mmCIF file with all atom_site columns, C-alpha atoms in Angstrom:
data_model
loop_
_atom_site.group_PDB
_atom_site.id
_atom_site.type_symbol
_atom_site.label_atom_id
_atom_site.label_alt_id
_atom_site.label_comp_id
_atom_site.label_asym_id
_atom_site.label_entity_id
_atom_site.label_seq_id
_atom_site.pdbx_PDB_ins_code
_atom_site.Cartn_x
_atom_site.Cartn_y
_atom_site.Cartn_z
_atom_site.occupancy
_atom_site.B_iso_or_equiv
_atom_site.pdbx_formal_charge
_atom_site.auth_seq_id
_atom_site.auth_comp_id
_atom_site.auth_asym_id
_atom_site.auth_atom_id
_atom_site.pdbx_PDB_model_num
ATOM 1   C CA . UNK A 1 1   ? 12.414  20.088  1.606   1.00 41.00 ? 1   UNK A CA 1
ATOM 2   C CA . UNK A 1 2   ? 9.610   17.681  2.249   1.00 80.00 ? 2   UNK A CA 1
ATOM 3   C CA . UNK A 1 3   ? 9.058   14.430  0.424   1.00 84.00 ? 3   UNK A CA 1
ATOM 4   C CA . UNK A 1 4   ? 5.752   13.422  1.978   1.00 86.00 ? 4   UNK A CA 1
ATOM 5   C CA . UNK A 1 5   ? 3.394   14.720  -0.690  1.00 89.00 ? 5   UNK A CA 1
ATOM 6   C CA . UNK A 1 6   ? 5.452   13.659  -3.745  1.00 91.00 ? 6   UNK A CA 1
ATOM 7   C CA . UNK A 1 7   ? 5.804   10.165  -2.283  1.00 92.00 ? 7   UNK A CA 1
ATOM 8   C CA . UNK A 1 8   ? 2.050   10.002  -1.665  1.00 92.00 ? 8   UNK A CA 1
ATOM 9   C CA . UNK A 1 9   ? 1.333   11.135  -5.250  1.00 93.00 ? 9   UNK A CA 1
ATOM 10  C CA . UNK A 1 10  ? 3.806   8.581   -6.606  1.00 94.00 ? 10  UNK A CA 1
ATOM 11  C CA . UNK A 1 11  ? 2.299   5.768   -4.542  1.00 94.00 ? 11  UNK A CA 1
ATOM 12  C CA . UNK A 1 12  ? -1.193  6.731   -5.704  1.00 95.00 ? 12  UNK A CA 1
ATOM 13  C CA . UNK A 1 13  ? -0.189  6.711   -9.379  1.00 96.00 ? 13  UNK A CA 1
ATOM 14  C CA . UNK A 1 14  ? 1.683   3.409   -9.037  1.00 95.00 ? 14  UNK A CA 1
ATOM 15  C CA . UNK A 1 15  ? -1.202  1.715   -7.234  1.00 95.00 ? 15  UNK A CA 1
ATOM 16  C CA . UNK A 1 16  ? -3.734  2.917   -9.812  1.00 97.00 ? 16  UNK A CA 1
ATOM 17  C CA . UNK A 1 17  ? -1.489  1.673   -12.625 1.00 96.00 ? 17  UNK A CA 1
ATOM 18  C CA . UNK A 1 18  ? -1.038  -1.615  -10.809 1.00 94.00 ? 18  UNK A CA 1
ATOM 19  C CA . UNK A 1 19  ? -4.807  -1.960  -10.365 1.00 95.00 ? 19  UNK A CA 1
ATOM 20  C CA . UNK A 1 20  ? -5.340  -1.602  -14.103 1.00 96.00 ? 20  UNK A CA 1
ATOM 21  C CA . UNK A 1 21  ? -2.411  -3.909  -14.878 1.00 94.00 ? 21  UNK A CA 1
ATOM 22  C CA . UNK A 1 22  ? -3.520  -6.693  -12.530 1.00 93.00 ? 22  UNK A CA 1
ATOM 23  C CA . UNK A 1 23  ? -7.105  -6.569  -13.781 1.00 95.00 ? 23  UNK A CA 1
ATOM 24  C CA . UNK A 1 24  ? -5.990  -6.568  -17.433 1.00 95.00 ? 24  UNK A CA 1
ATOM 25  C CA . UNK A 1 25  ? -3.521  -9.421  -16.903 1.00 93.00 ? 25  UNK A CA 1
ATOM 26  C CA . UNK A 1 26  ? -6.097  -11.624 -15.186 1.00 94.00 ? 26  UNK A CA 1
ATOM 27  C CA . UNK A 1 27  ? -8.677  -10.815 -17.852 1.00 94.00 ? 27  UNK A CA 1
ATOM 28  C CA . UNK A 1 28  ? -6.161  -11.756 -20.564 1.00 94.00 ? 28  UNK A CA 1
ATOM 29  C CA . UNK A 1 29  ? -5.351  -15.011 -18.782 1.00 91.00 ? 29  UNK A CA 1
ATOM 30  C CA . UNK A 1 30  ? -9.068  -15.772 -18.551 1.00 91.00 ? 30  UNK A CA 1
ATOM 31  C CA . UNK A 1 31  ? -9.455  -15.268 -22.292 1.00 91.00 ? 31  UNK A CA 1
ATOM 32  C CA . UNK A 1 32  ? -6.470  -17.554 -22.965 1.00 90.00 ? 32  UNK A CA 1
ATOM 33  C CA . UNK A 1 33  ? -7.885  -20.282 -20.722 1.00 87.00 ? 33  UNK A CA 1
ATOM 34  C CA . UNK A 1 34  ? -11.288 -19.916 -22.337 1.00 85.00 ? 34  UNK A CA 1
ATOM 35  C CA . UNK A 1 35  ? -9.881  -20.264 -25.865 1.00 86.00 ? 35  UNK A CA 1
ATOM 36  C CA . UNK A 1 36  ? -7.696  -23.259 -24.984 1.00 82.00 ? 36  UNK A CA 1
ATOM 37  C CA . UNK A 1 37  ? -10.762 -25.348 -24.181 1.00 73.00 ? 37  UNK A CA 1
ATOM 38  C CA . UNK A 1 38  ? -8.671  -27.772 -22.160 1.00 74.00 ? 38  UNK A CA 1
ATOM 39  C CA . UNK A 1 39  ? -9.110  -28.938 -18.597 1.00 72.00 ? 39  UNK A CA 1
ATOM 40  C CA . UNK A 1 40  ? -6.428  -28.904 -15.941 1.00 75.00 ? 40  UNK A CA 1
ATOM 41  C CA . UNK A 1 41  ? -6.722  -32.020 -13.768 1.00 80.00 ? 41  UNK A CA 1
ATOM 42  C CA . UNK A 1 42  ? -10.402 -32.280 -14.591 1.00 79.00 ? 42  UNK A CA 1
ATOM 43  C CA . UNK A 1 43  ? -11.293 -28.665 -13.764 1.00 81.00 ? 43  UNK A CA 1
ATOM 44  C CA . UNK A 1 44  ? -13.901 -26.961 -15.881 1.00 83.00 ? 44  UNK A CA 1
ATOM 45  C CA . UNK A 1 45  ? -12.202 -24.405 -18.218 1.00 81.00 ? 45  UNK A CA 1
ATOM 46  C CA . UNK A 1 46  ? -15.217 -22.101 -18.019 1.00 86.00 ? 46  UNK A CA 1
ATOM 47  C CA . UNK A 1 47  ? -14.974 -22.049 -14.235 1.00 88.00 ? 47  UNK A CA 1
ATOM 48  C CA . UNK A 1 48  ? -11.233 -21.279 -14.403 1.00 88.00 ? 48  UNK A CA 1
ATOM 49  C CA . UNK A 1 49  ? -11.932 -18.458 -16.848 1.00 89.00 ? 49  UNK A CA 1
ATOM 50  C CA . UNK A 1 50  ? -14.677 -16.945 -14.708 1.00 92.00 ? 50  UNK A CA 1
ATOM 51  C CA . UNK A 1 51  ? -12.631 -17.249 -11.513 1.00 92.00 ? 51  UNK A CA 1
ATOM 52  C CA . UNK A 1 52  ? -9.656  -15.545 -13.172 1.00 92.00 ? 52  UNK A CA 1
ATOM 53  C CA . UNK A 1 53  ? -11.896 -12.651 -14.235 1.00 94.00 ? 53  UNK A CA 1
ATOM 54  C CA . UNK A 1 54  ? -13.398 -12.370 -10.772 1.00 95.00 ? 54  UNK A CA 1
ATOM 55  C CA . UNK A 1 55  ? -9.943  -12.464 -9.176  1.00 94.00 ? 55  UNK A CA 1
ATOM 56  C CA . UNK A 1 56  ? -8.702  -9.757  -11.540 1.00 95.00 ? 56  UNK A CA 1
ATOM 57  C CA . UNK A 1 57  ? -11.639 -7.499  -10.730 1.00 96.00 ? 57  UNK A CA 1
ATOM 58  C CA . UNK A 1 58  ? -11.301 -8.066  -6.966  1.00 96.00 ? 58  UNK A CA 1
ATOM 59  C CA . UNK A 1 59  ? -7.548  -7.409  -6.877  1.00 95.00 ? 59  UNK A CA 1
ATOM 60  C CA . UNK A 1 60  ? -7.922  -4.489  -9.266  1.00 96.00 ? 60  UNK A CA 1
ATOM 61  C CA . UNK A 1 61  ? -10.507 -2.901  -6.982  1.00 96.00 ? 61  UNK A CA 1
ATOM 62  C CA . UNK A 1 62  ? -8.296  -3.609  -3.948  1.00 96.00 ? 62  UNK A CA 1
ATOM 63  C CA . UNK A 1 63  ? -5.295  -1.840  -5.487  1.00 96.00 ? 63  UNK A CA 1
ATOM 64  C CA . UNK A 1 64  ? -7.536  0.986   -6.727  1.00 96.00 ? 64  UNK A CA 1
ATOM 65  C CA . UNK A 1 65  ? -8.880  1.451   -3.186  1.00 96.00 ? 65  UNK A CA 1
ATOM 66  C CA . UNK A 1 66  ? -5.323  1.512   -1.831  1.00 95.00 ? 66  UNK A CA 1
ATOM 67  C CA . UNK A 1 67  ? -4.462  4.068   -4.535  1.00 95.00 ? 67  UNK A CA 1
ATOM 68  C CA . UNK A 1 68  ? -7.462  6.164   -3.489  1.00 96.00 ? 68  UNK A CA 1
ATOM 69  C CA . UNK A 1 69  ? -6.204  6.176   0.102   1.00 95.00 ? 69  UNK A CA 1
ATOM 70  C CA . UNK A 1 70  ? -2.759  7.319   -1.075  1.00 94.00 ? 70  UNK A CA 1
ATOM 71  C CA . UNK A 1 71  ? -4.405  9.985   -3.246  1.00 95.00 ? 71  UNK A CA 1
ATOM 72  C CA . UNK A 1 72  ? -6.381  11.288  -0.263  1.00 94.00 ? 72  UNK A CA 1
ATOM 73  C CA . UNK A 1 73  ? -3.177  11.370  1.788   1.00 93.00 ? 73  UNK A CA 1
ATOM 74  C CA . UNK A 1 74  ? -1.483  13.398  -0.965  1.00 92.00 ? 74  UNK A CA 1
ATOM 75  C CA . UNK A 1 75  ? -4.366  15.852  -1.337  1.00 93.00 ? 75  UNK A CA 1
ATOM 76  C CA . UNK A 1 76  ? -4.992  16.373  2.387   1.00 90.00 ? 76  UNK A CA 1
ATOM 77  C CA . UNK A 1 77  ? -1.339  16.144  3.471   1.00 87.00 ? 77  UNK A CA 1
ATOM 78  C CA . UNK A 1 78  ? -2.406  14.175  6.533   1.00 88.00 ? 78  UNK A CA 1
ATOM 79  C CA . UNK A 1 79  ? -1.515  10.695  7.686   1.00 87.00 ? 79  UNK A CA 1
ATOM 80  C CA . UNK A 1 80  ? -3.928  7.902   6.815   1.00 88.00 ? 80  UNK A CA 1
ATOM 81  C CA . UNK A 1 81  ? -6.073  6.804   9.722   1.00 86.00 ? 81  UNK A CA 1
ATOM 82  C CA . UNK A 1 82  ? -8.201  3.798   10.514  1.00 88.00 ? 82  UNK A CA 1
ATOM 83  C CA . UNK A 1 83  ? -9.170  1.689   7.526   1.00 92.00 ? 83  UNK A CA 1
ATOM 84  C CA . UNK A 1 84  ? -6.936  3.687   5.164   1.00 92.00 ? 84  UNK A CA 1
ATOM 85  C CA . UNK A 1 85  ? -3.873  2.952   7.247   1.00 92.00 ? 85  UNK A CA 1
ATOM 86  C CA . UNK A 1 86  ? -4.796  -0.733  7.435   1.00 94.00 ? 86  UNK A CA 1
ATOM 87  C CA . UNK A 1 87  ? -5.226  -0.825  3.643   1.00 94.00 ? 87  UNK A CA 1
ATOM 88  C CA . UNK A 1 88  ? -1.803  0.719   3.052   1.00 93.00 ? 88  UNK A CA 1
ATOM 89  C CA . UNK A 1 89  ? -0.159  -1.671  5.514   1.00 94.00 ? 89  UNK A CA 1
ATOM 90  C CA . UNK A 1 90  ? -1.859  -4.609  3.815   1.00 95.00 ? 90  UNK A CA 1
ATOM 91  C CA . UNK A 1 91  ? -0.691  -3.276  0.428   1.00 94.00 ? 91  UNK A CA 1
ATOM 92  C CA . UNK A 1 92  ? 2.871   -3.248  1.755   1.00 94.00 ? 92  UNK A CA 1
ATOM 93  C CA . UNK A 1 93  ? 2.510   -6.835  2.966   1.00 95.00 ? 93  UNK A CA 1
ATOM 94  C CA . UNK A 1 94  ? 1.014   -7.925  -0.370  1.00 94.00 ? 94  UNK A CA 1
ATOM 95  C CA . UNK A 1 95  ? 3.888   -6.312  -2.276  1.00 93.00 ? 95  UNK A CA 1
ATOM 96  C CA . UNK A 1 96  ? 6.397   -8.037  -0.009  1.00 93.00 ? 96  UNK A CA 1
ATOM 97  C CA . UNK A 1 97  ? 4.787   -11.404 -0.692  1.00 94.00 ? 97  UNK A CA 1
ATOM 98  C CA . UNK A 1 98  ? 4.470   -10.717 -4.421  1.00 91.00 ? 98  UNK A CA 1
ATOM 99  C CA . UNK A 1 99  ? 8.119   -9.708  -4.480  1.00 91.00 ? 99  UNK A CA 1
ATOM 100 C CA . UNK A 1 100 ? 9.161   -12.935 -2.811  1.00 92.00 ? 100 UNK A CA 1
ATOM 101 C CA . UNK A 1 101 ? 7.139   -15.039 -5.247  1.00 91.00 ? 101 UNK A CA 1
ATOM 102 C CA . UNK A 1 102 ? 8.128   -13.028 -8.308  1.00 90.00 ? 102 UNK A CA 1
ATOM 103 C CA . UNK A 1 103 ? 11.850  -13.563 -7.648  1.00 88.00 ? 103 UNK A CA 1
ATOM 104 C CA . UNK A 1 104 ? 11.513  -17.264 -8.376  1.00 87.00 ? 104 UNK A CA 1
ATOM 105 C CA . UNK A 1 105 ? 8.676   -17.227 -10.892 1.00 89.00 ? 105 UNK A CA 1
ATOM 106 C CA . UNK A 1 106 ? 9.263   -14.122 -13.023 1.00 88.00 ? 106 UNK A CA 1
ATOM 107 C CA . UNK A 1 107 ? 12.755  -12.846 -12.321 1.00 89.00 ? 107 UNK A CA 1
ATOM 108 C CA . UNK A 1 108 ? 14.642  -10.150 -10.510 1.00 90.00 ? 108 UNK A CA 1
ATOM 109 C CA . UNK A 1 109 ? 13.128  -7.286  -12.549 1.00 92.00 ? 109 UNK A CA 1
ATOM 110 C CA . UNK A 1 110 ? 9.664   -8.036  -11.191 1.00 90.00 ? 110 UNK A CA 1
ATOM 111 C CA . UNK A 1 111 ? 11.163  -8.449  -7.718  1.00 92.00 ? 111 UNK A CA 1
ATOM 112 C CA . UNK A 1 112 ? 12.719  -4.977  -7.910  1.00 94.00 ? 112 UNK A CA 1
ATOM 113 C CA . UNK A 1 113 ? 9.427   -3.458  -9.058  1.00 92.00 ? 113 UNK A CA 1
ATOM 114 C CA . UNK A 1 114 ? 7.560   -5.026  -6.123  1.00 93.00 ? 114 UNK A CA 1
ATOM 115 C CA . UNK A 1 115 ? 10.233  -3.961  -3.647  1.00 94.00 ? 115 UNK A CA 1
ATOM 116 C CA . UNK A 1 116 ? 10.158  -0.417  -5.056  1.00 94.00 ? 116 UNK A CA 1
ATOM 117 C CA . UNK A 1 117 ? 6.410   -0.132  -4.454  1.00 93.00 ? 117 UNK A CA 1
ATOM 118 C CA . UNK A 1 118 ? 6.820   -1.773  -1.040  1.00 94.00 ? 118 UNK A CA 1
ATOM 119 C CA . UNK A 1 119 ? 9.487   0.756   -0.103  1.00 94.00 ? 119 UNK A CA 1
ATOM 120 C CA . UNK A 1 120 ? 7.398   3.695   -1.281  1.00 94.00 ? 120 UNK A CA 1
ATOM 121 C CA . UNK A 1 121 ? 4.343   2.554   0.683   1.00 94.00 ? 121 UNK A CA 1
ATOM 122 C CA . UNK A 1 122 ? 6.448   2.083   3.823   1.00 94.00 ? 122 UNK A CA 1
ATOM 123 C CA . UNK A 1 123 ? 8.081   5.495   3.250   1.00 93.00 ? 123 UNK A CA 1
ATOM 124 C CA . UNK A 1 124 ? 4.637   7.039   2.922   1.00 92.00 ? 124 UNK A CA 1
ATOM 125 C CA . UNK A 1 125 ? 3.534   5.500   6.222   1.00 91.00 ? 125 UNK A CA 1
ATOM 126 C CA . UNK A 1 126 ? 6.755   6.363   8.065   1.00 90.00 ? 126 UNK A CA 1
ATOM 127 C CA . UNK A 1 127 ? 7.099   10.000  6.971   1.00 87.00 ? 127 UNK A CA 1
ATOM 128 C CA . UNK A 1 128 ? 3.659   10.903  8.221   1.00 80.00 ? 128 UNK A CA 1
ATOM 129 C CA . UNK A 1 129 ? 4.255   9.035   11.502  1.00 71.00 ? 129 UNK A CA 1
ATOM 130 C CA . UNK A 1 130 ? 7.462   10.962  12.132  1.00 57.00 ? 130 UNK A CA 1
ATOM 131 C CA . UNK A 1 131 ? 5.621   14.242  11.614  1.00 55.00 ? 131 UNK A CA 1
ATOM 132 C CA . UNK A 1 132 ? 2.887   13.335  14.118  1.00 56.00 ? 132 UNK A CA 1
ATOM 133 C CA . UNK A 1 133 ? 5.403   12.170  16.741  1.00 57.00 ? 133 UNK A CA 1
ATOM 134 C CA . UNK A 1 134 ? 7.347   15.433  16.417  1.00 58.00 ? 134 UNK A CA 1
ATOM 135 C CA . UNK A 1 135 ? 4.134   17.424  16.867  1.00 58.00 ? 135 UNK A CA 1
ATOM 136 C CA . UNK A 1 136 ? 3.270   15.443  20.002  1.00 59.00 ? 136 UNK A CA 1
ATOM 137 C CA . UNK A 1 137 ? 6.687   16.061  21.546  1.00 57.00 ? 137 UNK A CA 1
ATOM 138 C CA . UNK A 1 138 ? 6.908   19.810  20.800  1.00 55.00 ? 138 UNK A CA 1
ATOM 139 C CA . UNK A 1 139 ? 3.498   21.498  20.997  1.00 52.00 ? 139 UNK A CA 1
ATOM 140 C CA . UNK A 1 140 ? 3.236   25.253  20.518  1.00 54.00 ? 140 UNK A CA 1
ATOM 141 C CA . UNK A 1 141 ? 1.746   26.129  23.912  1.00 54.00 ? 141 UNK A CA 1
ATOM 142 C CA . UNK A 1 142 ? 4.685   24.927  26.012  1.00 51.00 ? 142 UNK A CA 1
ATOM 143 C CA . UNK A 1 143 ? 3.032   21.885  27.522  1.00 51.00 ? 143 UNK A CA 1
ATOM 144 C CA . UNK A 1 144 ? 4.467   18.447  26.974  1.00 52.00 ? 144 UNK A CA 1
ATOM 145 C CA . UNK A 1 145 ? 2.876   16.141  24.433  1.00 52.00 ? 145 UNK A CA 1
ATOM 146 C CA . UNK A 1 146 ? 0.803   14.199  26.986  1.00 56.00 ? 146 UNK A CA 1
ATOM 147 C CA . UNK A 1 147 ? -1.127  17.316  28.070  1.00 54.00 ? 147 UNK A CA 1
ATOM 148 C CA . UNK A 1 148 ? 0.074   17.366  31.688  1.00 59.00 ? 148 UNK A CA 1
ATOM 149 C CA . UNK A 1 149 ? 1.178   20.713  33.172  1.00 60.00 ? 149 UNK A CA 1
ATOM 150 C CA . UNK A 1 150 ? 4.851   21.368  33.633  1.00 70.00 ? 150 UNK A CA 1
ATOM 151 C CA . UNK A 1 151 ? 5.911   21.441  37.263  1.00 70.00 ? 151 UNK A CA 1
ATOM 152 C CA . UNK A 1 152 ? 9.347   21.144  38.819  1.00 70.00 ? 152 UNK A CA 1
ATOM 153 C CA . UNK A 1 153 ? 10.194  18.032  40.790  1.00 73.00 ? 153 UNK A CA 1
ATOM 154 C CA . UNK A 1 154 ? 9.647   18.267  44.532  1.00 77.00 ? 154 UNK A CA 1
ATOM 155 C CA . UNK A 1 155 ? 12.530  19.643  46.519  1.00 77.00 ? 155 UNK A CA 1
ATOM 156 C CA . UNK A 1 156 ? 14.317  17.174  48.774  1.00 80.00 ? 156 UNK A CA 1
ATOM 157 C CA . UNK A 1 157 ? 13.631  17.561  52.460  1.00 82.00 ? 157 UNK A CA 1
ATOM 158 C CA . UNK A 1 158 ? 16.019  16.883  55.304  1.00 78.00 ? 158 UNK A CA 1
ATOM 159 C CA . UNK A 1 159 ? 14.837  15.861  58.812  1.00 72.00 ? 159 UNK A CA 1
#
């Protein structure tokens, strides 16, 4: 039984949901700041509101792009390569950092959610790596994974 594709589908759904959630939360915070009409240490409330909206859109698009990479991995059943792999690794790092911060700021429930997504992204990356390494070690044509022909070692000679 293989878990690669279901994990990829799960990661894609979670990252898309997280993209919507992060964008909506930042937009809501921007509306709250805008309606408070108060400054924080002399900062302009309109600038804080606009920057919160921009940050929500940027992080929402980032998580949506990471979700798109996971969706392509699930549909194609191939390991992510190049920029897609870098995006998924960065998503794992971001979830690790968010988990560390959320433990102290939000609580252990948010920490567990971040660690769950972190674990699923790492599982997605590792399961496809294991499959490619196994294919490189045992090719179908009998040659080793590096492409060199198989030859016996030289026989010892005696003088």
